[in-house]
Amino acid sequence: MAASIGAAPCRTLFRRSCGKRLSAAWGLLGGARGLVAQGETHLGFQTVPEAEKEQRVYQVFESVAKKYDIMNDSMSFGIHRLWKDILLHQMNPYPGTQLLDVAGGTGDIAFRFINYVRSQREYRLRQKLKSHQNLSWQEISKSYQEEALKPLGGSQVVICDINKEMVKVGKQKAQLLGYTEGLSWVVGNAEELPFDDDKFDIYTIAFGIRNVTHIDQALQEAYRVLQPGGRFLCLEFSQVNNPLISRLYDLYSFQVIPVLGEIIAGDWKSYQYLVESIRQFPAQEEFKAMIEDAGFLKVEYRNLTAGIVAIHSGFKL
Amino acid sequence: MATAVAALGGLRRASWRLLRCPAVVRCHLYSSQRTFRASAVVSKISDEQKHEPPSSSSQQHFETYPTGDQPHQEPRASRPSYTGHGGEESEDYESEEQLQLRILTAALEFVPDHSWTADAVAEGAKSLGLSVAAAGMFNSDGSELVLHFVSQCNSRLSELLQQDQKLVQLGQAEKKKTDQFLRDAVEARLKMLIPYIESWPQALSILLLPHNIPSSLNLLTSMVDDMWHYAGDQSTDINWYTRRAVLAGIYNTTELVMVQDSSPDFEETWHFLENRIADAMNMGHRAKQVQATGEALVQGLMGAAVTIKNLTGLNQRR
């Protein structure tokens, strides 16, 4: 990882100048939702200069980092665990997969990935032993030894987050839960990833991409670091189509969640920002178009919980 | 407000397409790397794949990125059709469907080791130089792999039958009788299963999954139709249906016998097939016999009834 960071500067310079051109033109054409002036973007329902958004979002997550998991559970009644499980199930990683989890903060996706790979590997080993009925004792013990040496089958996950506090909380959680191998933690910006081209098999970003200032740049970075054939998966809050559920959801979001934020985490404003940023994020079809613009093919999305959350998937082919 | 937002969204998307022109310069760097890999890979597989234009591979991949827009503007990528000959495009670049077919064909090599699962597809993608995550494009239960294989076998059978027909037309071979022809056709088709016969029961079970039944039924009926067509069936009545139903039954039962056959070179299976076809042929004769007998019987009964009426005097008009 250190070597790739060293090689990154020249590439990041190019990327930044390219990004400025694109973002300026983007600002010219009126921005994502509603009208923003050139060089400005949304921070929830406020309008702020682009340069400021990154800093403000950093502060938001710095302040919520310690209570992030508890708040997730209380806001979604624990359903966020199901969403993340469904994401892993859709991913169906094969042994030896290199996963990059961006905005992975407290490591939920990464830990689930490791669990999945481990259980799959055990299952496959059992199947293999079942099919070879005439193995000698030496062969059986050798296969168990191999399994002990490489319990993950070569799969690895790199967790990248821009916020040092979130990474710290994530590392503590990993130690607590006993995840020692197959994990790497990197502090980096999704718009300028400190990795080489064509490195990863799967890129996931769960509930992180709406906090990125330039979503298109993040998508292009995702395209860059993925191998040919690699998969982009994004789990994110999205627009609800059903009008009844939409009304209930809006009521819940704006009346209940900031209050919970104040009670549990002592931070009303951060959770106000959270629910506002969900409303500002593009809808399913629009986000799918953005992913296709970055160059991904076979882009599909799947609504979970009536559209409250959507999983977008694309391939670099 | 909503319409303004929508209009802005559309305008933004249009501007994205324009703005990608400078981005294309960057992409040529990527695609040049891929062309090398891709051309090496395509030359390896081109002799196996019959449906692709193999020569202009470097051209294809070079144009894939800038013209990558076109596939997206269609409605959400349609699954490759299993009833025809795969997604053949008239354009010169490789579409998603063609790439999917290539991955599935490469995955067939790994089926003996991994059976008909997503693992085999992942290994197939790896062998083509793609990431193993490309297997995520397919169903995670391996159905698309099995359906692709069956469709491929059916195409091969069609070609074989067509070649034989040409030979007969050119006069270089004798025209076979129907039962011999059908026997050879079914035998040729079943012999294509021999490399995968160990894992074929799993494939059969996948084909019988409810969401796969429409496709697998489609494949079976088109194969049976092909066989009868080349056997020279031109019936236009109920025979059309009965013949195909009977042949489908023969094929399925022979397939099941083959799966558990352990005789050398599957002799038992071919023996069974011979008997079933003989039965089917005889059935035709027997049906006619039964009908003739039935008619004769009915006429006899009518005659007896008239005689009795005459004897009892019921027929006289007074």
XYZ file of C-alpha atoms in Angstrom:
635
model
C 0.000 0.000 0.000
C 2.894 2.421 0.772
C 4.386 1.898 -2.669
C 1.128 2.671 -4.368
C 0.665 5.837 -2.307
C 4.129 6.931 -3.420
C 3.210 6.379 -7.058
C -0.092 8.166 -6.656
C 0.951 11.873 -6.460
C 1.593 12.375 -10.194
C -1.658 10.667 -11.014
C -3.605 12.606 -8.378
C -2.349 15.904 -9.808
C -3.705 14.979 -13.189
C -6.929 13.790 -11.641
C -7.364 17.033 -9.662
C -6.915 19.304 -12.681
C -9.263 17.098 -14.692
C -11.727 17.194 -11.813
C -11.671 21.005 -11.576
C -12.514 21.321 -15.261
C -15.427 18.905 -14.945
C -16.758 20.369 -11.717
C -16.607 23.917 -13.052
C -18.570 22.916 -16.106
C -20.964 21.014 -13.895
C -21.487 24.079 -11.744
C -22.118 26.096 -14.935
C -24.906 23.835 -16.003
C -26.787 24.281 -12.791
C -25.774 21.453 -10.516
C -27.676 18.437 -9.284
C -30.925 19.430 -7.718
C -32.260 22.940 -7.665
C -30.185 25.862 -8.716
C -26.771 26.408 -7.232
C -24.336 29.031 -8.326
C -21.035 28.127 -9.863
C -18.629 26.501 -7.402
C -21.308 25.822 -4.862
C -22.951 22.616 -3.785
C -25.492 21.241 -1.400
C -24.916 20.469 2.236
C -28.272 19.016 3.191
C -30.734 21.746 2.276
C -28.128 24.512 2.636
C -25.941 25.755 -0.149
C -22.241 26.004 0.571
C -19.088 26.597 -1.458
C -17.676 23.314 -2.725
C -14.406 23.745 -0.946
C -16.257 23.977 2.327
C -18.451 20.918 1.949
C -15.684 18.408 2.430
C -14.563 20.114 5.611
C -18.089 20.349 7.024
C -18.864 16.702 6.247
C -15.590 15.742 7.899
C -16.658 17.576 11.022
C -20.052 15.909 10.983
C -18.580 12.436 10.937
C -15.860 13.326 13.373
C -18.478 14.217 15.913
C -20.746 11.200 15.328
C -17.985 8.596 14.984
C -18.225 7.149 18.483
C -21.987 6.770 18.421
C -22.249 5.889 14.747
C -23.196 2.244 15.173
C -25.654 2.826 17.984
C -27.373 5.549 16.003
C -27.573 3.330 12.949
C -29.309 0.652 14.939
C -31.741 3.000 16.601
C -32.610 4.987 13.490
C -33.281 2.006 11.299
C -34.465 -0.378 14.019
C -31.580 -2.648 13.126
C -32.744 -3.046 9.535
C -29.457 -1.631 8.287
C -27.900 -4.984 9.192
C -30.302 -6.713 6.818
C -29.484 -4.216 4.083
C -25.813 -4.865 4.455
C -26.373 -8.618 4.504
C -28.357 -8.373 1.293
C -25.521 -6.382 -0.255
C -23.075 -9.141 0.641
C -25.413 -11.770 -0.704
C -25.682 -9.957 -3.985
C -21.920 -9.578 -4.088
C -21.406 -13.336 -3.614
C -17.611 -12.993 -3.427
C -15.444 -15.788 -4.738
C -12.338 -16.794 -2.739
C -9.402 -14.646 -3.637
C -11.462 -11.520 -4.164
C -9.808 -8.191 -3.423
C -12.404 -5.866 -1.998
C -12.092 -2.127 -1.622
C -14.596 -0.738 0.827
C -14.695 3.034 0.465
C -16.254 5.183 3.173
C -16.104 1.947 5.113
C -15.530 3.773 8.368
C -16.571 1.426 11.104
C -16.051 -1.638 8.973
C -19.522 -3.184 8.772
C -19.218 -4.319 5.164
C -15.652 -5.502 5.606
C -16.453 -7.679 8.617
C -19.424 -9.200 6.836
C -17.239 -9.882 3.824
C -14.735 -11.755 5.937
C -17.474 -13.806 7.605
C -18.995 -14.662 4.243
C -15.699 -15.721 2.717
C -14.808 -17.817 5.727
C -18.105 -19.688 5.803
C -18.046 -20.203 2.024
C -14.570 -21.595 2.268
C -15.556 -24.045 4.964
C -18.531 -25.131 2.914
C -16.424 -25.643 -0.189
C -13.846 -27.605 1.735
C -16.524 -29.874 3.119
C -17.950 -30.412 -0.354
C -14.532 -31.247 -1.690
C -13.866 -33.770 1.040
C -17.288 -35.317 0.527
C -16.697 -35.833 -3.160
C -13.360 -37.528 -2.730
C -14.382 -40.587 -0.789
C -11.116 -42.465 -0.855
C -8.745 -39.962 0.694
C -6.116 -41.219 3.045
C -5.673 -39.682 6.493
C -2.583 -37.832 5.327
C -4.468 -36.151 2.512
C -7.311 -35.126 4.774
C -4.992 -33.606 7.381
C -3.061 -31.835 4.646
C -6.214 -30.203 3.328
C -7.110 -29.011 6.842
C -3.601 -27.621 7.245
C -3.940 -25.708 4.002
C -7.199 -24.353 5.232
C -5.649 -23.192 8.496
C -2.846 -21.420 6.663
C -5.137 -19.561 4.292
C -8.491 -19.356 6.021
C -9.683 -16.659 3.710
C -8.464 -18.246 0.521
C -6.473 -15.170 -0.438
C -9.390 -12.747 -0.110
C -8.495 -9.329 1.238
C -10.353 -6.205 2.064
C -8.994 -2.666 2.136
C -11.097 -0.214 4.100
C -10.687 3.348 2.957
C -12.242 6.292 4.727
C -11.524 10.006 4.632
C -12.218 10.457 8.331
C -9.566 9.460 10.837
C -12.042 9.233 13.692
C -14.193 6.715 11.860
C -11.131 4.656 11.017
C -10.087 4.721 14.662
C -13.476 3.496 15.784
C -13.358 0.833 13.085
C -9.961 -0.431 14.197
C -11.134 -0.671 17.786
C -14.173 -2.598 16.692
C -12.043 -4.978 14.630
C -9.862 -5.716 17.594
C -12.865 -6.209 19.817
C -14.554 -8.599 17.446
C -11.376 -10.462 16.639
C -10.883 -9.654 12.963
C -7.133 -9.728 12.612
C -6.234 -10.830 9.127
C -7.304 -9.892 5.664
C -8.012 -6.287 6.702
C -6.137 -3.103 5.870
C -7.109 0.393 6.901
C -6.296 3.363 4.691
C -7.209 6.994 5.136
C -8.066 8.415 1.747
C -10.465 10.557 -0.234
C -12.955 8.787 -2.475
C -12.391 11.444 -5.132
C -8.654 10.752 -5.201
C -8.011 7.195 -4.154
C -4.411 6.435 -3.162
C -4.307 3.220 -5.157
C -2.971 2.077 -8.494
C -5.120 1.320 -11.505
C -6.720 -2.066 -12.017
C -6.158 -3.319 -8.524
C -9.422 -4.467 -7.025
C -12.085 -6.977 -7.906
C -14.965 -5.318 -6.106
C -15.489 -1.717 -5.009
C -18.219 -1.053 -2.508
C -19.426 2.151 -0.995
C -22.165 1.798 1.568
C -24.018 4.927 2.685
C -21.012 7.024 1.789
C -21.372 8.330 -1.709
C -23.948 10.963 -0.894
C -21.391 12.661 1.356
C -18.873 12.979 -1.461
C -18.619 16.470 -2.925
C -18.106 15.341 -6.506
C -19.925 12.083 -7.010
C -18.819 11.816 -10.613
C -15.180 11.965 -9.590
C -15.727 9.235 -7.030
C -17.339 7.093 -9.734
C -14.438 7.700 -12.079
C -11.986 6.768 -9.371
C -13.974 3.607 -8.785
C -13.692 2.811 -12.478
C -9.966 3.439 -12.389
C -9.042 1.197 -9.489
C -11.192 -1.723 -10.585
C -9.794 -4.556 -12.667
C -11.442 -5.321 -16.006
C -14.449 -7.396 -15.078
C -14.557 -5.781 -11.666
C -17.776 -4.850 -9.970
C -18.999 -1.580 -8.498
C -21.595 -1.879 -5.749
C -23.255 1.034 -4.042
C -25.675 0.778 -1.146
C -27.361 4.104 -0.586
C -30.536 5.765 0.525
C -32.745 6.520 -2.419
C -36.169 7.829 -3.378
C -39.307 6.095 -2.237
C -41.905 5.686 -4.949
C -44.929 4.701 -2.924
C -46.653 7.945 -1.828
C -48.007 6.561 1.453
C -44.701 5.119 2.571
C -43.003 8.266 1.348
C -45.138 10.415 3.634
C -44.504 8.190 6.645
C -40.814 8.078 5.852
C -40.576 11.866 5.556
C -42.419 12.274 8.828
C -40.123 9.826 10.549
C -36.969 11.316 9.012
C -37.581 14.911 9.888
C -39.401 14.579 13.181
C -37.879 11.541 14.852
C -34.310 11.125 13.654
C -32.829 14.483 14.688
C -34.479 14.046 18.085
C -32.890 10.613 18.443
C -29.621 12.188 17.399
C -29.894 14.762 20.159
C -30.853 12.218 22.807
C -28.389 9.454 21.972
C -25.471 11.279 20.413
C -26.048 14.822 21.636
C -25.913 16.155 18.106
C -29.059 17.455 16.439
C -27.403 19.180 13.486
C -25.451 16.202 12.211
C -28.553 14.094 11.930
C -30.469 16.944 10.386
C -27.707 17.028 7.783
C -28.045 13.271 7.355
C -31.746 13.268 6.517
C -31.401 16.333 4.301
C -28.531 14.799 2.357
C -30.675 11.737 1.705
C -33.282 13.982 0.032
C -30.617 15.720 -2.051
C -29.168 12.522 -3.446
C -30.248 11.664 -7.019
C -32.993 9.118 -7.575
C -32.357 5.560 -8.690
C -32.536 6.119 -12.443
C -30.487 9.288 -12.333
C -27.778 7.704 -10.273
C -27.789 4.742 -12.658
C -27.161 7.182 -15.517
C -24.282 8.720 -13.597
C -22.723 5.306 -13.073
C -23.072 4.540 -16.768
C -21.429 7.851 -17.579
C -18.397 6.805 -15.594
C -18.023 3.892 -17.989
C -19.656 0.994 -16.176
C -21.726 -1.496 -18.095
C -24.646 -3.710 -17.108
C -25.727 -1.181 -14.523
C -28.702 -2.346 -12.506
C -30.353 -1.307 -9.293
C -32.454 -3.081 -6.767
C -34.805 -1.364 -4.311
C -34.851 -2.518 -0.734
C -37.600 -1.655 1.741
C -39.800 -0.037 -0.897
C -37.046 2.227 -2.184
C -35.746 3.631 1.058
C -32.456 2.001 0.142
C -31.181 0.929 -3.257
C -28.241 -1.229 -4.328
C -26.690 -0.116 -7.602
C -24.359 -2.521 -9.375
C -22.159 -1.973 -12.417
C -19.317 -3.795 -14.134
C -16.123 -2.539 -15.667
C -16.078 -4.516 -18.892
C -39.984 22.859 -9.668
C -40.028 19.160 -10.341
C -40.099 19.715 -14.086
C -37.281 22.209 -13.857
C -35.254 19.711 -11.893
C -36.024 17.002 -14.418
C -35.068 19.278 -17.293
C -31.858 20.187 -15.567
C -31.181 16.552 -14.950
C -31.632 15.800 -18.617
C -29.490 18.736 -19.620
C -26.817 17.632 -17.204
C -26.827 14.145 -18.617
C -26.505 15.489 -22.129
C -23.617 17.666 -21.032
C -21.935 14.611 -19.504
C -21.888 12.966 -22.879
C -20.225 16.036 -24.408
C -17.742 16.420 -21.585
C -16.533 12.864 -21.936
C -14.597 13.794 -25.067
C -11.552 14.983 -23.066
C -12.046 11.961 -20.855
C -11.744 9.758 -23.943
C -8.082 10.727 -24.250
C -7.454 9.266 -20.852
C -9.431 6.175 -21.694
C -7.368 5.337 -24.735
C -4.543 4.641 -22.326
C -6.656 2.018 -20.568
C -8.110 0.516 -23.719
C -4.671 0.122 -25.312
C -3.658 -2.057 -22.395
C -6.852 -4.001 -22.718
C -6.552 -4.474 -26.460
C -3.334 -6.386 -25.983
C -4.818 -8.651 -23.386
C -8.109 -8.925 -25.203
C -6.585 -9.794 -28.578
C -4.431 -12.482 -27.000
C -7.496 -13.892 -25.320
C -9.742 -13.679 -28.355
C -7.241 -15.492 -30.519
C -7.254 -18.286 -27.984
C -11.002 -18.637 -27.960
C -11.866 -17.680 -31.510
C -11.623 -21.207 -32.824
C -14.102 -22.394 -30.193
C -16.604 -19.599 -30.652
C -18.401 -19.682 -33.945
C -20.629 -16.657 -33.533
C -18.083 -13.818 -33.286
C -16.027 -11.899 -35.778
C -12.613 -12.760 -34.292
C -10.277 -10.803 -36.496
C -11.089 -7.218 -35.666
C -10.766 -7.743 -31.906
C -8.387 -4.852 -31.304
C -10.764 -2.608 -33.191
C -13.644 -3.843 -31.060
C -12.072 -3.076 -27.724
C -10.654 0.230 -28.812
C -14.094 1.408 -29.649
C -15.775 -0.151 -26.640
C -15.113 2.739 -24.311
C -16.093 5.780 -26.407
C -19.067 4.042 -27.929
C -19.986 2.509 -24.607
C -22.943 4.887 -24.569
C -25.017 2.963 -27.056
C -25.742 -0.175 -25.013
C -27.001 1.934 -22.117
C -29.562 3.781 -24.140
C -31.439 0.560 -24.762
C -33.859 -0.446 -22.037
C -32.124 -2.279 -19.238
C -29.781 -4.904 -20.650
C -31.919 -7.788 -21.887
C -30.771 -11.263 -21.026
C -29.233 -13.205 -23.921
C -31.920 -15.221 -25.683
C -31.478 -18.933 -25.265
C -33.722 -19.946 -28.036
C -31.741 -18.382 -30.839
C -28.086 -18.092 -31.606
C -27.045 -15.693 -28.808
C -26.821 -11.933 -29.131
C -25.164 -11.332 -32.452
C -24.689 -7.621 -33.043
C -24.381 -5.982 -36.382
C -21.999 -3.359 -35.006
C -18.337 -4.049 -34.859
C -17.764 -3.965 -31.118
C -18.326 -6.600 -28.548
C -21.595 -6.157 -26.741
C -22.307 -7.223 -23.195
C -24.158 -10.295 -24.435
C -21.228 -11.479 -26.501
C -18.900 -11.043 -23.566
C -21.297 -12.969 -21.372
C -21.372 -15.808 -23.908
C -17.605 -15.854 -23.992
C -17.380 -16.054 -20.228
C -19.920 -18.895 -20.120
C -18.109 -20.825 -22.823
C -14.836 -20.434 -20.952
C -16.574 -21.510 -17.750
C -17.578 -24.847 -19.273
C -13.995 -26.017 -18.924
C -14.209 -25.726 -15.171
C -17.489 -27.541 -14.766
C -15.948 -30.967 -14.037
C -14.175 -29.431 -11.026
C -16.757 -27.022 -9.740
C -20.014 -28.491 -11.073
C -22.673 -26.185 -12.475
C -22.257 -23.300 -10.066
C -21.251 -19.676 -9.973
C -17.763 -20.884 -9.008
C -17.238 -22.356 -12.447
C -18.326 -19.058 -13.981
C -15.897 -17.170 -11.753
C -13.071 -19.456 -12.814
C -14.104 -18.994 -16.415
C -13.984 -15.227 -16.073
C -10.573 -15.526 -14.447
C -9.299 -17.614 -17.330
C -10.325 -14.863 -19.733
C -8.274 -12.321 -17.810
C -11.254 -10.669 -16.169
C -11.792 -10.300 -12.478
C -13.692 -13.063 -10.658
C -16.308 -10.459 -9.768
C -17.533 -10.651 -13.362
C -19.399 -13.803 -12.341
C -21.765 -11.437 -10.547
C -23.326 -10.665 -13.919
C -25.000 -14.049 -13.868
C -27.416 -15.793 -11.599
C -25.755 -17.170 -8.501
C -27.219 -20.658 -8.948
C -25.497 -21.481 -12.207
C -28.661 -21.653 -14.313
C -27.317 -19.470 -17.060
C -24.318 -21.740 -17.459
C -26.481 -24.828 -17.924
C -28.863 -23.084 -20.308
C -25.957 -21.789 -22.342
C -24.478 -25.257 -22.581
C -27.763 -26.808 -23.690
C -28.302 -24.096 -26.263
C -24.767 -24.615 -27.555
C -25.339 -28.369 -27.895
C -28.554 -27.759 -29.783
C -26.784 -25.456 -32.219
C -24.096 -28.038 -32.794
C -26.719 -30.681 -33.427
C -28.449 -28.427 -35.951
C -25.219 -27.958 -37.806
C -24.513 -31.667 -37.858
C -27.959 -32.430 -39.212
C -27.642 -29.710 -41.803
C -24.296 -31.061 -42.981
C -25.760 -34.541 -43.291
C -28.648 -33.200 -45.272
C -26.267 -31.440 -47.649
C -24.359 -34.668 -48.164
C -27.588 -36.467 -48.997
C -28.600 -33.735 -51.412
C -25.231 -33.874 -53.116
C -25.765 -37.578 -53.471
C -22.723 -38.503 -51.412
C -24.721 -40.344 -48.761
C -27.741 -42.525 -48.562
C -30.981 -41.123 -47.225
C -31.642 -42.854 -43.912
C -34.953 -44.269 -42.850
C -36.809 -42.293 -40.221
C -36.107 -44.531 -37.283
C -32.418 -44.839 -38.120
C -32.181 -41.090 -38.648
C -33.806 -40.296 -35.322
C -31.677 -42.843 -33.563
C -28.500 -41.291 -34.926
C -29.659 -37.781 -34.149
C -30.519 -38.563 -30.523
C -27.320 -40.523 -30.112
C -25.215 -37.663 -31.491
C -26.934 -35.191 -29.212
C -26.514 -37.345 -26.126
C -22.862 -37.981 -26.903
C -22.258 -34.250 -26.410
C -23.087 -34.792 -22.743
C -20.363 -37.361 -22.202
C -17.633 -34.938 -21.010
C -20.011 -33.605 -18.341
C -21.868 -36.764 -17.490
C -20.607 -36.842 -13.885
C -22.280 -33.576 -13.013
C -25.186 -33.876 -15.398
C -27.728 -34.828 -12.693
C -27.071 -31.467 -11.018
C -27.561 -29.763 -14.359
C -30.863 -31.557 -14.852
C -32.041 -30.455 -11.436
C -31.099 -26.858 -12.241
C -33.041 -27.085 -15.500
C -36.106 -28.165 -13.566
C -36.079 -25.199 -11.193
C -39.342 -23.308 -11.587
C -37.803 -20.113 -12.899
C -35.842 -22.084 -15.464
C -38.638 -24.259 -16.764
C -39.817 -21.877 -19.505
C -36.322 -21.607 -20.955
C -35.466 -25.278 -20.686
C -38.814 -26.313 -22.167
C -38.196 -23.916 -25.016
C -34.803 -25.465 -25.691
C -36.199 -28.998 -25.588
C -39.026 -28.271 -27.981
C -36.815 -26.424 -30.440
C -34.354 -29.332 -30.446
C -37.096 -31.888 -31.060
C -38.555 -29.708 -33.779
C -35.169 -29.505 -35.466
C -34.748 -33.265 -35.409
C -38.126 -33.915 -36.971
C -37.610 -31.210 -39.544
C -34.415 -32.772 -40.773
C -36.054 -36.211 -40.596
C -38.431 -34.932 -43.218
C -41.611 -34.487 -41.233
C -44.149 -32.426 -43.150
C -47.313 -33.271 -41.304
C -49.874 -30.569 -40.737
C -52.350 -32.367 -38.508
C -52.316 -33.797 -35.017
C -49.345 -35.932 -36.060
C -47.112 -32.875 -35.794
C -47.769 -32.711 -32.080
C -47.772 -36.421 -31.373
C -44.486 -36.973 -33.169
C -42.726 -34.229 -31.266
C -44.197 -35.313 -27.961
C -43.103 -38.894 -28.545
C -39.576 -37.875 -29.525
C -39.294 -35.590 -26.511
C -40.316 -38.488 -24.317
C -37.766 -40.791 -25.946
C -35.010 -38.193 -25.554
C -35.740 -37.505 -21.905
C -35.964 -41.147 -20.897
C -32.775 -42.006 -22.764
C -31.027 -39.099 -21.072
C -32.052 -40.412 -17.666
C -30.838 -43.895 -18.562
C -27.531 -42.455 -19.734
C -26.976 -40.595 -16.483
C -26.909 -43.823 -14.482
C -25.372 -46.017 -17.154
C -22.059 -47.578 -16.242
C -21.578 -49.918 -19.179
C -18.526 -49.358 -21.393
C -19.189 -46.704 -24.006
C -22.800 -46.368 -22.893
C -23.906 -49.483 -24.818
C -26.918 -49.978 -22.582
C -28.125 -46.492 -23.386
C -27.938 -46.980 -27.124
C -29.681 -50.338 -26.740
C -32.453 -48.698 -24.744
C -32.759 -45.967 -27.363
C -33.098 -48.539 -30.114
C -35.897 -50.296 -28.301
C -37.759 -47.077 -27.589
C -37.634 -45.980 -31.186
C -38.820 -49.392 -32.336
C -41.698 -49.080 -29.872
C -42.574 -45.675 -31.213
C -42.615 -46.918 -34.780
C -44.738 -49.901 -33.863
C -47.056 -47.689 -31.943
C -47.952 -45.987 -35.182
C -48.899 -49.272 -36.814
C -50.715 -50.502 -33.781
C -52.770 -47.340 -33.587
C -53.936 -47.870 -37.148
C -54.706 -51.486 -36.419
C -56.762 -50.609 -33.383
C -58.689 -48.048 -35.350
C -59.393 -50.523 -38.183
C -60.427 -53.179 -35.704
C -62.648 -50.731 -33.908
C -64.335 -49.689 -37.118
C -64.879 -53.283 -38.170
C -66.325 -54.058 -34.765
C -68.721 -51.145 -34.898
C -69.901 -52.155 -38.350
C -70.447 -55.702 -37.159
C -72.549 -54.491 -34.258
C -74.619 -52.235 -36.497
C -75.268 -55.143 -38.847
C -76.316 -57.376 -35.964
C -78.695 -54.698 -34.691
C -80.339 -54.265 -38.094
C -80.719 -58.059 -38.429
C -82.386 -58.325 -35.054
C -84.725 -55.457 -35.885
C -85.661 -57.191 -39.140
C -86.270 -60.487 -37.369
C -88.519 -58.963 -34.764
C -90.433 -57.095 -37.366
C -89.735 -53.634 -35.977
C -88.509 -52.398 -39.325
C -91.763 -52.911 -41.201
C -93.925 -49.964 -41.763
C -97.514 -50.717 -41.352
